[in-house]
PDB file of N, CA and C in Angstrom:
ATOM      1  N   GLY A   1      22.533  -0.287  -2.581  1.00 74.00           N
ATOM      2  CA  GLY A   1      21.104   1.046  -1.885  1.00 74.00           C
ATOM      3  C   GLY A   1      19.848   0.193  -2.556  1.00 74.00           C
ATOM      4  N   LEU A   2      19.075   1.234  -2.005  1.00 77.00           N
ATOM      5  CA  LEU A   2      17.195   0.784  -2.753  1.00 77.00           C
ATOM      6  C   LEU A   2      17.356   2.054  -3.148  1.00 77.00           C
ATOM      7  N   CYS A   3      16.213   2.044  -4.124  1.00 81.00           N
ATOM      8  CA  CYS A   3      15.559   2.684  -5.176  1.00 81.00           C
ATOM      9  C   CYS A   3      14.469   2.864  -4.908  1.00 81.00           C
ATOM     10  N   CYS A   4      13.968   4.341  -4.470  1.00 85.00           N
ATOM     11  CA  CYS A   4      12.662   4.696  -4.425  1.00 85.00           C
ATOM     12  C   CYS A   4      11.685   5.356  -5.745  1.00 85.00           C
ATOM     13  N   SER A   5      10.879   4.747  -5.634  1.00 85.00           N
ATOM     14  CA  SER A   5       9.941   5.745  -6.781  1.00 85.00           C
ATOM     15  C   SER A   5       8.234   6.364  -5.690  1.00 85.00           C
ATOM     16  N   ARG A   6       7.963   7.746  -6.593  1.00 86.00           N
ATOM     17  CA  ARG A   6       6.955   8.107  -5.853  1.00 86.00           C
ATOM     18  C   ARG A   6       5.901   8.179  -6.902  1.00 86.00           C
ATOM     19  N   PHE A   7       4.817   7.848  -6.852  1.00 85.00           N
ATOM     20  CA  PHE A   7       3.715   8.243  -7.773  1.00 85.00           C
ATOM     21  C   PHE A   7       2.637   9.176  -6.912  1.00 85.00           C
ATOM     22  N   THR A   8       1.876   9.938  -8.156  1.00 81.00           N
ATOM     23  CA  THR A   8       1.072  10.576  -7.712  1.00 81.00           C
ATOM     24  C   THR A   8      -0.412   9.909  -8.279  1.00 81.00           C
ATOM     25  N   SER A   9      -0.578   8.942  -8.458  1.00 85.00           N
ATOM     26  CA  SER A   9      -2.010   8.402  -8.601  1.00 85.00           C
ATOM     27  C   SER A   9      -1.952   6.834  -7.936  1.00 85.00           C
ATOM     28  N   SER A  10      -2.738   6.112  -7.722  1.00 86.00           N
ATOM     29  CA  SER A  10      -2.980   4.780  -7.127  1.00 86.00           C
ATOM     30  C   SER A  10      -3.060   3.746  -8.479  1.00 86.00           C
ATOM     31  N   THR A  11      -3.421   4.511  -9.871  1.00 86.00           N
ATOM     32  CA  THR A  11      -3.611   3.409 -10.634  1.00 86.00           C
ATOM     33  C   THR A  11      -2.049   3.414 -11.485  1.00 86.00           C
ATOM     34  N   HIS A  12      -1.874   4.612 -11.239  1.00 87.00           N
ATOM     35  CA  HIS A  12      -0.254   4.457 -11.897  1.00 87.00           C
ATOM     36  C   HIS A  12       0.851   3.714 -11.071  1.00 87.00           C
ATOM     37  N   ALA A  13       0.430   4.106  -9.890  1.00 85.00           N
ATOM     38  CA  ALA A  13       1.476   3.148  -8.807  1.00 85.00           C
ATOM     39  C   ALA A  13       1.215   1.543  -8.629  1.00 85.00           C
ATOM     40  N   LEU A  14      -0.140   1.593  -9.337  1.00 84.00           N
ATOM     41  CA  LEU A  14      -0.332  -0.067  -9.511  1.00 84.00           C
ATOM     42  C   LEU A  14       0.425  -1.026 -11.206  1.00 84.00           C
ATOM     43  N   GLU A  15       0.275  -0.162 -11.780  1.00 85.00           N
ATOM     44  CA  GLU A  15       0.726  -0.310 -13.151  1.00 85.00           C
ATOM     45  C   GLU A  15       2.578  -0.831 -12.724  1.00 85.00           C
ATOM     46  N   MET A  16       3.148   0.455 -12.371  1.00 84.00           N
ATOM     47  CA  MET A  16       4.421   0.163 -12.184  1.00 84.00           C
ATOM     48  C   MET A  16       4.612  -0.386 -11.557  1.00 84.00           C
ATOM     49  N   MET A  17       3.805  -0.731 -10.388  1.00 80.00           N
ATOM     50  CA  MET A  17       4.448  -2.313  -9.366  1.00 80.00           C
ATOM     51  C   MET A  17       4.136  -3.471 -10.240  1.00 80.00           C
ATOM     52  N   PHE A  18       3.536  -3.911 -11.269  1.00 78.00           N
ATOM     53  CA  PHE A  18       3.045  -4.737 -11.914  1.00 78.00           C
ATOM     54  C   PHE A  18       4.525  -4.925 -12.782  1.00 78.00           C
ATOM     55  N   VAL A  19       4.858  -3.944 -13.245  1.00 82.00           N
ATOM     56  CA  VAL A  19       5.946  -4.170 -14.153  1.00 82.00           C
ATOM     57  C   VAL A  19       7.337  -4.323 -13.383  1.00 82.00           C
ATOM     58  N   ALA A  20       7.693  -3.567 -11.915  1.00 78.00           N
ATOM     59  CA  ALA A  20       8.916  -3.383 -11.592  1.00 78.00           C
ATOM     60  C   ALA A  20       8.983  -4.661 -10.615  1.00 78.00           C
ATOM     61  N   SER A  21       7.426  -4.898  -9.729  1.00 74.00           N
ATOM     62  CA  SER A  21       7.740  -5.736  -8.259  1.00 74.00           C
ATOM     63  C   SER A  21       8.733  -5.129  -7.619  1.00 74.00           C
ATOM     64  N   PRO A  22       8.116  -4.119  -6.960  1.00 78.00           N
ATOM     65  CA  PRO A  22       8.985  -3.736  -5.713  1.00 78.00           C
ATOM     66  C   PRO A  22       9.197  -4.721  -4.650  1.00 78.00           C
ATOM     67  N   PRO A  23      10.595  -4.736  -3.795  1.00 83.00           N
ATOM     68  CA  PRO A  23      10.517  -5.382  -2.533  1.00 83.00           C
ATOM     69  C   PRO A  23       9.882  -4.780  -1.261  1.00 83.00           C
ATOM     70  N   CYS A  24       9.505  -4.094  -1.534  1.00 85.00           N
ATOM     71  CA  CYS A  24       8.570  -3.558  -0.485  1.00 85.00           C
ATOM     72  C   CYS A  24       7.448  -2.391  -0.714  1.00 85.00           C
ATOM     73  N   LEU A  25       6.821  -1.914  -0.051  1.00 87.00           N
ATOM     74  CA  LEU A  25       5.925  -0.960  -0.311  1.00 87.00           C
ATOM     75  C   LEU A  25       5.573   0.035   1.056  1.00 87.00           C
ATOM     76  N   ILE A  26       5.975   1.715   1.194  1.00 90.00           N
ATOM     77  CA  ILE A  26       5.258   1.975   1.798  1.00 90.00           C
ATOM     78  C   ILE A  26       4.150   3.053   1.130  1.00 90.00           C
ATOM     79  N   ILE A  27       2.662   2.790   1.936  1.00 90.00           N
ATOM     80  CA  ILE A  27       1.781   3.250   1.293  1.00 90.00           C
ATOM     81  C   ILE A  27       0.646   4.187   2.233  1.00 90.00           C
ATOM     82  N   ASP A  28       0.188   5.463   1.384  1.00 90.00           N
ATOM     83  CA  ASP A  28      -0.549   5.921   2.451  1.00 90.00           C
ATOM     84  C   ASP A  28      -2.349   5.362   2.065  1.00 90.00           C
ATOM     85  N   HIS A  29      -3.147   5.553   3.263  1.00 89.00           N
ATOM     86  CA  HIS A  29      -4.267   4.481   2.795  1.00 89.00           C
ATOM     87  C   HIS A  29      -5.185   5.153   2.235  1.00 89.00           C
ATOM     88  N   GLU A  30      -5.060   6.923   2.530  1.00 88.00           N
ATOM     89  CA  GLU A  30      -5.984   7.594   1.986  1.00 88.00           C
ATOM     90  C   GLU A  30      -5.156   8.069  -0.056  1.00 88.00           C
ATOM     91  N   LEU A  31      -5.717   7.425  -0.595  1.00 85.00           N
ATOM     92  CA  LEU A  31      -5.380   7.630  -2.169  1.00 85.00           C
ATOM     93  C   LEU A  31      -6.267   8.228  -2.349  1.00 85.00           C
ATOM     94  N   ASP A  32      -5.910   8.496  -4.506  1.00 83.00           N
ATOM     95  CA  ASP A  32      -7.049   8.760  -5.008  1.00 83.00           C
ATOM     96  C   ASP A  32      -8.341   8.139  -5.582  1.00 83.00           C
ATOM     97  N   GLU A  33      -7.764   7.072  -6.217  1.00 86.00           N
ATOM     98  CA  GLU A  33      -8.826   6.183  -6.737  1.00 86.00           C
ATOM     99  C   GLU A  33      -9.295   4.852  -5.993  1.00 86.00           C
ATOM    100  N   MET A  34      -8.284   4.604  -5.173  1.00 89.00           N
ATOM    101  CA  MET A  34      -8.714   3.563  -4.188  1.00 89.00           C
ATOM    102  C   MET A  34      -7.865   3.683  -3.000  1.00 89.00           C
ATOM    103  N   SER A  35      -8.047   2.413  -1.711  1.00 90.00           N
ATOM    104  CA  SER A  35      -7.661   2.779  -0.598  1.00 90.00           C
ATOM    105  C   SER A  35      -5.923   2.123  -0.718  1.00 90.00           C
ATOM    106  N   GLY A  36      -5.313   2.300  -0.026  1.00 90.00           N
ATOM    107  CA  GLY A  36      -3.895   1.656   0.248  1.00 90.00           C
ATOM    108  C   GLY A  36      -4.107   0.422   0.522  1.00 90.00           C
ATOM    109  N   LEU A  37      -4.775  -0.165   1.331  1.00 92.00           N
ATOM    110  CA  LEU A  37      -5.422  -1.566   1.185  1.00 92.00           C
ATOM    111  C   LEU A  37      -5.743  -2.141  -0.304  1.00 92.00           C
ATOM    112  N   ASP A  38      -6.740  -1.503  -0.534  1.00 92.00           N
ATOM    113  CA  ASP A  38      -7.376  -2.008  -1.866  1.00 92.00           C
ATOM    114  C   ASP A  38      -6.193  -2.035  -3.009  1.00 92.00           C
ATOM    115  N   LEU A  39      -5.207  -1.383  -2.721  1.00 89.00           N
ATOM    116  CA  LEU A  39      -4.037  -1.494  -3.787  1.00 89.00           C
ATOM    117  C   LEU A  39      -3.007  -2.470  -3.941  1.00 89.00           C
ATOM    118  N   VAL A  40      -2.857  -2.760  -2.278  1.00 90.00           N
ATOM    119  CA  VAL A  40      -2.250  -3.627  -1.687  1.00 90.00           C
ATOM    120  C   VAL A  40      -2.853  -4.929  -2.366  1.00 90.00           C
ATOM    121  N   THR A  41      -4.277  -5.082  -2.251  1.00 92.00           N
ATOM    122  CA  THR A  41      -4.913  -6.424  -2.366  1.00 92.00           C
ATOM    123  C   THR A  41      -4.703  -6.705  -3.780  1.00 92.00           C
ATOM    124  N   GLN A  42      -5.005  -5.710  -4.480  1.00 89.00           N
ATOM    125  CA  GLN A  42      -5.019  -6.089  -5.953  1.00 89.00           C
ATOM    126  C   GLN A  42      -3.568  -6.505  -6.615  1.00 89.00           C
ATOM    127  N   PHE A  43      -2.346  -6.286  -5.971  1.00 86.00           N
ATOM    128  CA  PHE A  43      -1.159  -6.449  -6.206  1.00 86.00           C
ATOM    129  C   PHE A  43      -1.075  -7.946  -5.835  1.00 86.00           C
ATOM    130  N   GLN A  44      -1.566  -8.040  -4.547  1.00 88.00           N
ATOM    131  CA  GLN A  44      -1.206  -9.547  -4.116  1.00 88.00           C
ATOM    132  C   GLN A  44      -1.993 -10.696  -4.307  1.00 88.00           C
ATOM    133  N   ASN A  45      -3.135  -9.867  -5.047  1.00 89.00           N
ATOM    134  CA  ASN A  45      -3.901 -11.279  -5.542  1.00 89.00           C
ATOM    135  C   ASN A  45      -3.162 -11.985  -6.860  1.00 89.00           C
ATOM    136  N   GLN A  46      -1.994 -11.088  -7.677  1.00 82.00           N
ATOM    137  CA  GLN A  46      -1.313 -11.534  -8.705  1.00 82.00           C
ATOM    138  C   GLN A  46      -0.063 -12.055  -8.227  1.00 82.00           C
ATOM    139  N   HIS A  47       0.825 -11.105  -6.972  1.00 81.00           N
ATOM    140  CA  HIS A  47       1.975 -11.525  -7.002  1.00 81.00           C
ATOM    141  C   HIS A  47       2.425 -12.467  -5.424  1.00 81.00           C
ATOM    142  N   GLY A  48       1.221 -12.630  -4.487  1.00 85.00           N
ATOM    143  CA  GLY A  48       1.035 -13.056  -3.302  1.00 85.00           C
ATOM    144  C   GLY A  48       1.884 -11.839  -2.036  1.00 85.00           C
ATOM    145  N   ARG A  49       2.070 -12.329  -1.280  1.00 85.00           N
ATOM    146  CA  ARG A  49       2.187 -11.435  -0.137  1.00 85.00           C
ATOM    147  C   ARG A  49       3.811 -10.786  -0.250  1.00 85.00           C
ATOM    148  N   PHE A  50       3.641  -9.511   0.263  1.00 85.00           N
ATOM    149  CA  PHE A  50       5.067  -9.041   0.732  1.00 85.00           C
ATOM    150  C   PHE A  50       5.464  -8.016   1.381  1.00 85.00           C
ATOM    151  N   PRO A  51       6.054  -7.829   1.787  1.00 90.00           N
ATOM    152  CA  PRO A  51       6.402  -6.487   2.786  1.00 90.00           C
ATOM    153  C   PRO A  51       5.872  -5.485   2.696  1.00 90.00           C
ATOM    154  N   PHE A  52       4.945  -4.726   3.347  1.00 92.00           N
ATOM    155  CA  PHE A  52       4.661  -3.071   3.419  1.00 92.00           C
ATOM    156  C   PHE A  52       4.009  -2.694   4.676  1.00 92.00           C
ATOM    157  N   ILE A  53       4.599  -1.212   4.874  1.00 94.00           N
ATOM    158  CA  ILE A  53       3.920  -0.300   5.339  1.00 94.00           C
ATOM    159  C   ILE A  53       3.022   0.608   5.519  1.00 94.00           C
ATOM    160  N   VAL A  54       1.523   0.977   5.998  1.00 94.00           N
ATOM    161  CA  VAL A  54       0.691   1.717   5.516  1.00 94.00           C
ATOM    162  C   VAL A  54       0.944   3.146   6.693  1.00 94.00           C
ATOM    163  N   VAL A  55       0.777   3.936   5.685  1.00 94.00           N
ATOM    164  CA  VAL A  55       0.474   5.306   6.826  1.00 94.00           C
ATOM    165  C   VAL A  55      -0.724   5.594   6.701  1.00 94.00           C
ATOM    166  N   THR A  56      -1.025   6.650   7.225  1.00 93.00           N
ATOM    167  CA  THR A  56      -2.361   7.189   7.558  1.00 93.00           C
ATOM    168  C   THR A  56      -2.675   8.862   8.209  1.00 93.00           C
ATOM    169  N   HIS A  57      -3.540   9.317   8.083  1.00 89.00           N
ATOM    170  CA  HIS A  57      -3.812  10.736   8.581  1.00 89.00           C
ATOM    171  C   HIS A  57      -5.030  10.389   9.826  1.00 89.00           C
ATOM    172  N   ARG A  58      -5.753   9.148   9.589  1.00 83.00           N
ATOM    173  CA  ARG A  58      -6.930   8.666  10.068  1.00 83.00           C
ATOM    174  C   ARG A  58      -6.523   7.569  10.688  1.00 83.00           C
ATOM    175  N   GLY A  59      -5.895   7.144  11.571  1.00 80.00           N
ATOM    176  CA  GLY A  59      -5.777   5.710  12.034  1.00 80.00           C
ATOM    177  C   GLY A  59      -6.391   5.477  13.219  1.00 80.00           C
ATOM    178  N   THR A  60      -7.300   4.299  12.851  1.00 87.00           N
ATOM    179  CA  THR A  60      -7.965   3.268  13.439  1.00 87.00           C
ATOM    180  C   THR A  60      -7.551   1.830  14.245  1.00 87.00           C
ATOM    181  N   VAL A  61      -8.203   1.352  14.865  1.00 92.00           N
ATOM    182  CA  VAL A  61      -7.813   0.153  15.139  1.00 92.00           C
ATOM    183  C   VAL A  61      -8.366  -0.934  14.287  1.00 92.00           C
ATOM    184  N   ASP A  62      -9.924  -0.764  13.771  1.00 93.00           N
ATOM    185  CA  ASP A  62      -9.901  -1.390  12.691  1.00 93.00           C
ATOM    186  C   ASP A  62      -9.069  -1.942  11.402  1.00 93.00           C
ATOM    187  N   LEU A  63      -8.519  -0.283  10.963  1.00 92.00           N
ATOM    188  CA  LEU A  63      -7.549  -0.276   9.849  1.00 92.00           C
ATOM    189  C   LEU A  63      -6.252  -1.017  10.182  1.00 92.00           C
ATOM    190  N   ALA A  64      -5.497  -0.506  11.617  1.00 93.00           N
ATOM    191  CA  ALA A  64      -4.874  -1.277  11.944  1.00 93.00           C
ATOM    192  C   ALA A  64      -4.850  -3.036  11.807  1.00 93.00           C
ATOM    193  N   VAL A  65      -5.923  -3.416  12.105  1.00 95.00           N
ATOM    194  CA  VAL A  65      -6.092  -4.771  12.105  1.00 95.00           C
ATOM    195  C   VAL A  65      -5.919  -5.180  10.557  1.00 95.00           C
ATOM    196  N   GLU A  66      -6.885  -5.167  10.150  1.00 94.00           N
ATOM    197  CA  GLU A  66      -7.041  -5.284   8.760  1.00 94.00           C
ATOM    198  C   GLU A  66      -5.779  -5.337   7.931  1.00 94.00           C
ATOM    199  N   ALA A  67      -4.832  -4.407   8.281  1.00 94.00           N
ATOM    200  CA  ALA A  67      -3.710  -3.984   7.510  1.00 94.00           C
ATOM    201  C   ALA A  67      -2.799  -5.353   7.816  1.00 94.00           C
ATOM    202  N   MET A  68      -2.429  -5.566   9.344  1.00 94.00           N
ATOM    203  CA  MET A  68      -1.681  -6.491  10.045  1.00 94.00           C
ATOM    204  C   MET A  68      -1.887  -8.389   9.211  1.00 94.00           C
ATOM    205  N   LYS A  69      -3.757  -8.146   9.294  1.00 94.00           N
ATOM    206  CA  LYS A  69      -3.937  -9.509   8.797  1.00 94.00           C
ATOM    207  C   LYS A  69      -3.812  -9.469   7.341  1.00 94.00           C
ATOM    208  N   MET A  70      -3.596  -8.657   6.543  1.00 92.00           N
ATOM    209  CA  MET A  70      -3.021  -8.582   5.270  1.00 92.00           C
ATOM    210  C   MET A  70      -1.525  -8.732   4.956  1.00 92.00           C
ATOM    211  N   GLY A  71      -0.696  -8.629   5.958  1.00 92.00           N
ATOM    212  CA  GLY A  71       0.671  -8.949   6.197  1.00 92.00           C
ATOM    213  C   GLY A  71       1.435  -7.368   6.489  1.00 92.00           C
ATOM    214  N   ALA A  72       0.713  -6.427   6.522  1.00 94.00           N
ATOM    215  CA  ALA A  72       1.385  -5.178   6.844  1.00 94.00           C
ATOM    216  C   ALA A  72       2.655  -5.503   8.573  1.00 94.00           C
ATOM    217  N   MET A  73       4.108  -4.613   8.296  1.00 94.00           N
ATOM    218  CA  MET A  73       4.686  -4.987   8.361  1.00 94.00           C
ATOM    219  C   MET A  73       4.191  -3.828   9.942  1.00 94.00           C
ATOM    220  N   ASN A  74       3.776  -2.619   9.585  1.00 94.00           N
ATOM    221  CA  ASN A  74       3.660  -1.697  10.606  1.00 94.00           C
ATOM    222  C   ASN A  74       2.464  -0.910   9.961  1.00 94.00           C
ATOM    223  N   VAL A  75       1.815  -0.235  10.754  1.00 95.00           N
ATOM    224  CA  VAL A  75       0.705   1.002  10.082  1.00 95.00           C
ATOM    225  C   VAL A  75       1.201   2.183  11.302  1.00 95.00           C
ATOM    226  N   LEU A  76       1.568   3.107  10.694  1.00 94.00           N
ATOM    227  CA  LEU A  76       1.772   4.090  11.119  1.00 94.00           C
ATOM    228  C   LEU A  76       1.091   5.634  10.664  1.00 94.00           C
ATOM    229  N   GLU A  77       0.528   6.332  12.243  1.00 92.00           N
ATOM    230  CA  GLU A  77      -0.141   7.426  12.153  1.00 92.00           C
ATOM    231  C   GLU A  77       0.895   8.597  11.802  1.00 92.00           C
ATOM    232  N   ILE A  78       0.840   9.546  10.936  1.00 89.00           N
ATOM    233  CA  ILE A  78       1.359  10.561  10.592  1.00 89.00           C
ATOM    234  C   ILE A  78       0.464  11.771  10.845  1.00 89.00           C
ATOM    235  N   PRO A  79       1.290  12.862  11.034  1.00 85.00           N
ATOM    236  CA  PRO A  79      -0.101  14.465  11.884  1.00 85.00           C
ATOM    237  C   PRO A  79      -0.695  14.997   9.989  1.00 85.00           C
TER     238      PRO A  79
END
């Protein structure tokens, strides 16, 4: 089984990602202190690429292209 963690702030999520190094990430693009892609960039700078999926309420082609270039497995628009 997989363990799932939920965080209420991007800062706390980033701190815990450096401690636990998750096998994958499902991240909302619209976070409180930084975008989901900014958080992924910070983590990738230290640990390299890893699988992630972006979810967003405001999906655009530009966001999808940027996320895919960063290695996103998918970009999902949610209602």
